[in-house]
JSON list of C-alpha atoms in Angstrom, two decimals:
[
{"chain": "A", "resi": 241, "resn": "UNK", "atom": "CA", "xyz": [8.85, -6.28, 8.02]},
{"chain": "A", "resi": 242, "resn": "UNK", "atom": "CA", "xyz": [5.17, -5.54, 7.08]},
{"chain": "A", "resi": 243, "resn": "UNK", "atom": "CA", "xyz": [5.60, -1.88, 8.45]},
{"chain": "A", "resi": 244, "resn": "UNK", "atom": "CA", "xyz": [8.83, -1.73, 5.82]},
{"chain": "A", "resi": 245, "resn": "UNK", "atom": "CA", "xyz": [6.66, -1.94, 3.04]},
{"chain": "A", "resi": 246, "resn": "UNK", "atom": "CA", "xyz": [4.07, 0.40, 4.23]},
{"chain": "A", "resi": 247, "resn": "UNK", "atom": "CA", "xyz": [6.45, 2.84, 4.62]},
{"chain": "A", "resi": 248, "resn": "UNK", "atom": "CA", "xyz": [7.79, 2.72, 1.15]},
{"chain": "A", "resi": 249, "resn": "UNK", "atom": "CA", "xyz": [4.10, 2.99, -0.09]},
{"chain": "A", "resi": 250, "resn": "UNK", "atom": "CA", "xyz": [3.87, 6.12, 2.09]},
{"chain": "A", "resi": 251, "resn": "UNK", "atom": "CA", "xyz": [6.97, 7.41, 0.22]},
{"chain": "A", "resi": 252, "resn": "UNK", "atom": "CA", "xyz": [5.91, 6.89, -3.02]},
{"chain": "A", "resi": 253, "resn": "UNK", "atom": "CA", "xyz": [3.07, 8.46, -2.68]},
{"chain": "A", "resi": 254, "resn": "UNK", "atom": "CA", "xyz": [4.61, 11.54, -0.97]},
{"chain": "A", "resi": 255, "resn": "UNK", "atom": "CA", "xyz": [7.24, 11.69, -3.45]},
{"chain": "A", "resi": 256, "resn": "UNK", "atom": "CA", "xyz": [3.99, 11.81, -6.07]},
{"chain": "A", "resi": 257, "resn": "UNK", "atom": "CA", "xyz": [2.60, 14.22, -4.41]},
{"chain": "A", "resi": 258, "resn": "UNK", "atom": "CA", "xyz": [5.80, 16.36, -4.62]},
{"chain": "A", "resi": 259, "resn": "UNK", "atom": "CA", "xyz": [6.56, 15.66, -8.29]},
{"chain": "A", "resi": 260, "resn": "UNK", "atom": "CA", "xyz": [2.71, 16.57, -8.87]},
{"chain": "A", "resi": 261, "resn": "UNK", "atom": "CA", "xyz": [3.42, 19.98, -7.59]},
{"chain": "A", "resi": 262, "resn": "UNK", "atom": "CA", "xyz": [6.60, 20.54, -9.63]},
{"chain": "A", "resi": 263, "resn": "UNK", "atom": "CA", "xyz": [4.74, 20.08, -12.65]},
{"chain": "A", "resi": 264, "resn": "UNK", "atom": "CA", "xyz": [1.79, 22.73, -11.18]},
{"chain": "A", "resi": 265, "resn": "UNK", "atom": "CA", "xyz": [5.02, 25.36, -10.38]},
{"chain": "A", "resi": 266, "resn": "UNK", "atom": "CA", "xyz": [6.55, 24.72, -13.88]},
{"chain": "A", "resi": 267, "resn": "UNK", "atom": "CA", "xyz": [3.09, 25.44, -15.46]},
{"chain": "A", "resi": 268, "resn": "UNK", "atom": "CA", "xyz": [4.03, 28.97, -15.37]},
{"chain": "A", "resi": 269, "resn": "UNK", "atom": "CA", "xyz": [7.30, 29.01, -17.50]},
{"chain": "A", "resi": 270, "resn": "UNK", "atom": "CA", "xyz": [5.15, 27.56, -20.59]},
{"chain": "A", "resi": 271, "resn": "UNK", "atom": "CA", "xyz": [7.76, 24.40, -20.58]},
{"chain": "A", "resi": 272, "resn": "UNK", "atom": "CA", "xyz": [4.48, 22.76, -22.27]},
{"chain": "A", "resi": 273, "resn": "UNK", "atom": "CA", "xyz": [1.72, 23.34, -23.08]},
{"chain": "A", "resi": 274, "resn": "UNK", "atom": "CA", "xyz": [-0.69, 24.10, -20.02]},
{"chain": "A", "resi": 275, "resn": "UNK", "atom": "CA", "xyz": [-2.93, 21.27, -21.30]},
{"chain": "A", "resi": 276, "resn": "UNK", "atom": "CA", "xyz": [0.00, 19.06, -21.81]},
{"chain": "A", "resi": 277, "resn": "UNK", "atom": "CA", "xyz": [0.53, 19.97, -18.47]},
{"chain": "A", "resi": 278, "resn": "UNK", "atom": "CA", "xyz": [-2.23, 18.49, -16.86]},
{"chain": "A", "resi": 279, "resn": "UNK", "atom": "CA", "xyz": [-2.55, 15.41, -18.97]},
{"chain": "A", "resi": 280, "resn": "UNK", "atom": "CA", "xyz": [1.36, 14.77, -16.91]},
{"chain": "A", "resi": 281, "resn": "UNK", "atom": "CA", "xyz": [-0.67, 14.94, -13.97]},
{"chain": "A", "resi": 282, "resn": "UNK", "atom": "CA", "xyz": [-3.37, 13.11, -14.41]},
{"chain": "A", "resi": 283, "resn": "UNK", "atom": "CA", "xyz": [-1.45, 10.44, -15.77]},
{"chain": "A", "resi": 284, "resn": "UNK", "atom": "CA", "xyz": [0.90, 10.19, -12.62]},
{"chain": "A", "resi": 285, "resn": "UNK", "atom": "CA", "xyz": [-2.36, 10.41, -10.67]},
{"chain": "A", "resi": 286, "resn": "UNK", "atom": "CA", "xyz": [-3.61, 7.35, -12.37]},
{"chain": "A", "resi": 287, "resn": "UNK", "atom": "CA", "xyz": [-0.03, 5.48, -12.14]},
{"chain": "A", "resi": 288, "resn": "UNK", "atom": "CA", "xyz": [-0.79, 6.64, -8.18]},
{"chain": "A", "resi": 289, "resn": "UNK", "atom": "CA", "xyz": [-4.50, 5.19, -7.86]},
{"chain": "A", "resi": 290, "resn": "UNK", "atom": "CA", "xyz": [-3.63, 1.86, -9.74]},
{"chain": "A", "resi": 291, "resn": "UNK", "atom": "CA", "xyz": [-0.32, 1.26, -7.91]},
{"chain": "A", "resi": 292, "resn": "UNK", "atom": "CA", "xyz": [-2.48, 2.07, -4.78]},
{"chain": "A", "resi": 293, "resn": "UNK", "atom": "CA", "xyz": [-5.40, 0.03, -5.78]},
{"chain": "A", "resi": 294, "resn": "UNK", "atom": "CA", "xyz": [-3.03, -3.23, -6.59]},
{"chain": "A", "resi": 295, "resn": "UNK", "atom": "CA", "xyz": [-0.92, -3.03, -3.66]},
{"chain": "A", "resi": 296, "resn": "UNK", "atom": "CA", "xyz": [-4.24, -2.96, -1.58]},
{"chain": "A", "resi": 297, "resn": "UNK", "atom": "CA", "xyz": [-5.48, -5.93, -3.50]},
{"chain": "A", "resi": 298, "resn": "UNK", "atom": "CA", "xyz": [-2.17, -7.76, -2.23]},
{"chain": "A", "resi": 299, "resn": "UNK", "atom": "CA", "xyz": [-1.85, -6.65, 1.08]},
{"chain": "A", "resi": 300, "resn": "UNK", "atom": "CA", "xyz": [-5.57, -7.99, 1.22]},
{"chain": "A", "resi": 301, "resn": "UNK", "atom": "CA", "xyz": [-5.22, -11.19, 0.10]},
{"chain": "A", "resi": 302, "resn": "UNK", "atom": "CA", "xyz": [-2.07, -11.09, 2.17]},
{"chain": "A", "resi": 303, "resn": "UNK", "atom": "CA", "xyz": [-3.67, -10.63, 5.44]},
{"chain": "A", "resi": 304, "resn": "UNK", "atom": "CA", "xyz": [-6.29, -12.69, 4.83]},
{"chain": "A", "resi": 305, "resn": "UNK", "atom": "CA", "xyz": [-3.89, -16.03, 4.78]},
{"chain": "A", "resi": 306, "resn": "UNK", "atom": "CA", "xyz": [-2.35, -14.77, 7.87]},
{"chain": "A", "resi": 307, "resn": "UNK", "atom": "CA", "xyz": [-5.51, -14.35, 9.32]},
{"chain": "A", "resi": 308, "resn": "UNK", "atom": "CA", "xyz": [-6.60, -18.00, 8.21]},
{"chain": "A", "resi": 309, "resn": "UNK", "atom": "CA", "xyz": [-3.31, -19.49, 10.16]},
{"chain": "A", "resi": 310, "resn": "UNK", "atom": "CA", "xyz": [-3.57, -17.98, 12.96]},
{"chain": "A", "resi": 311, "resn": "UNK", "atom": "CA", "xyz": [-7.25, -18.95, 13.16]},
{"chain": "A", "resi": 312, "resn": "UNK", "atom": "CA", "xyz": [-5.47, -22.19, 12.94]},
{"chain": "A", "resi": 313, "resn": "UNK", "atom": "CA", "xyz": [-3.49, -21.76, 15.53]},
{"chain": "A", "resi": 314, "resn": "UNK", "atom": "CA", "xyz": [-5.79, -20.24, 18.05]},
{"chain": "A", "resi": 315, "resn": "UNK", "atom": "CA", "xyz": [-8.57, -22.90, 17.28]},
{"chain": "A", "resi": 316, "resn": "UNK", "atom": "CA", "xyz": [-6.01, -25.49, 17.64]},
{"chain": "A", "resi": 317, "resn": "UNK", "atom": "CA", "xyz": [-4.87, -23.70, 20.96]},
{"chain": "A", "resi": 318, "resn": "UNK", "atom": "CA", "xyz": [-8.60, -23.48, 22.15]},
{"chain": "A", "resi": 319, "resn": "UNK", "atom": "CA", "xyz": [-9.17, -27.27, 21.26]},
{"chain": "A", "resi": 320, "resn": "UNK", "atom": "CA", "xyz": [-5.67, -28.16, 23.34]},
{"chain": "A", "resi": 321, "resn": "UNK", "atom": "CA", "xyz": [-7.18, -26.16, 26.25]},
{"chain": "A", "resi": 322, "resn": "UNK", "atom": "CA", "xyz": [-10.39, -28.14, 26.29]},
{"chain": "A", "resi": 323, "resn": "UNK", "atom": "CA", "xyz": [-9.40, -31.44, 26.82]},
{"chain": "A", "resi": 324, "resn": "UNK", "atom": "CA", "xyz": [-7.00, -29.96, 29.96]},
{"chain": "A", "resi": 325, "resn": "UNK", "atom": "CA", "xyz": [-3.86, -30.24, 27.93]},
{"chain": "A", "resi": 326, "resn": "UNK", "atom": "CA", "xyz": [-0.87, -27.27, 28.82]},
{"chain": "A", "resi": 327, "resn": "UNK", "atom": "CA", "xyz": [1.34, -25.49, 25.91]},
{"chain": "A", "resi": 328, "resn": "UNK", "atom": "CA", "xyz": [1.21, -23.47, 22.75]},
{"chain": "A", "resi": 329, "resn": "UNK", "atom": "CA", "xyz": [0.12, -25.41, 19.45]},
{"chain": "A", "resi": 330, "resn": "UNK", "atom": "CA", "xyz": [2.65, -24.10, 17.56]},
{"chain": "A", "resi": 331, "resn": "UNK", "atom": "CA", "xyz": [4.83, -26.28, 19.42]}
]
């Protein structure tokens, strides 16, 4: 499930990177303005770096809660062990 979304972030930024070059092969056929041009591109570069930069943010805090439970778990595990006591804690 976690790999799903990574995947799609992969994609969109792929598919950015296509769309990016578009625009640079148009640039040619004066659709715009050369200028006009760019600022497209620099614009769907910074749609890129802030989707990338708040997606990190989440996956972050994201991994840090699963990394908080299953300290849980395995302290709760360890603790179990200790005192000679057999089976998972998550039972």
């Amino acid at each position: 499930m976690k790999m799903d979304v990574y995947v799609e972030v992969y994609l969109w930024n792929r598919d950015l990177d296509q769309l990016i070059r578009v625009l640079q092969r148009l640039e040619p056929f004066s659709i715009r303005p050369k200028h006009e041009m760019k600022l497209f591109e620099v614009r769907l570069e910074e749609i890129r770096a802030k989707f990338n930069a708040d997606f990190s943010e989440a996956m972050a805090t994201r991994e840090r809660v699963e990394e908080s439970r299953l300290k849980s778990y395995r302290t709760a595990w360890e603790q179990k062990m200790s005192h000679g006591e057999e089976g998972s804690p998550l039972n």
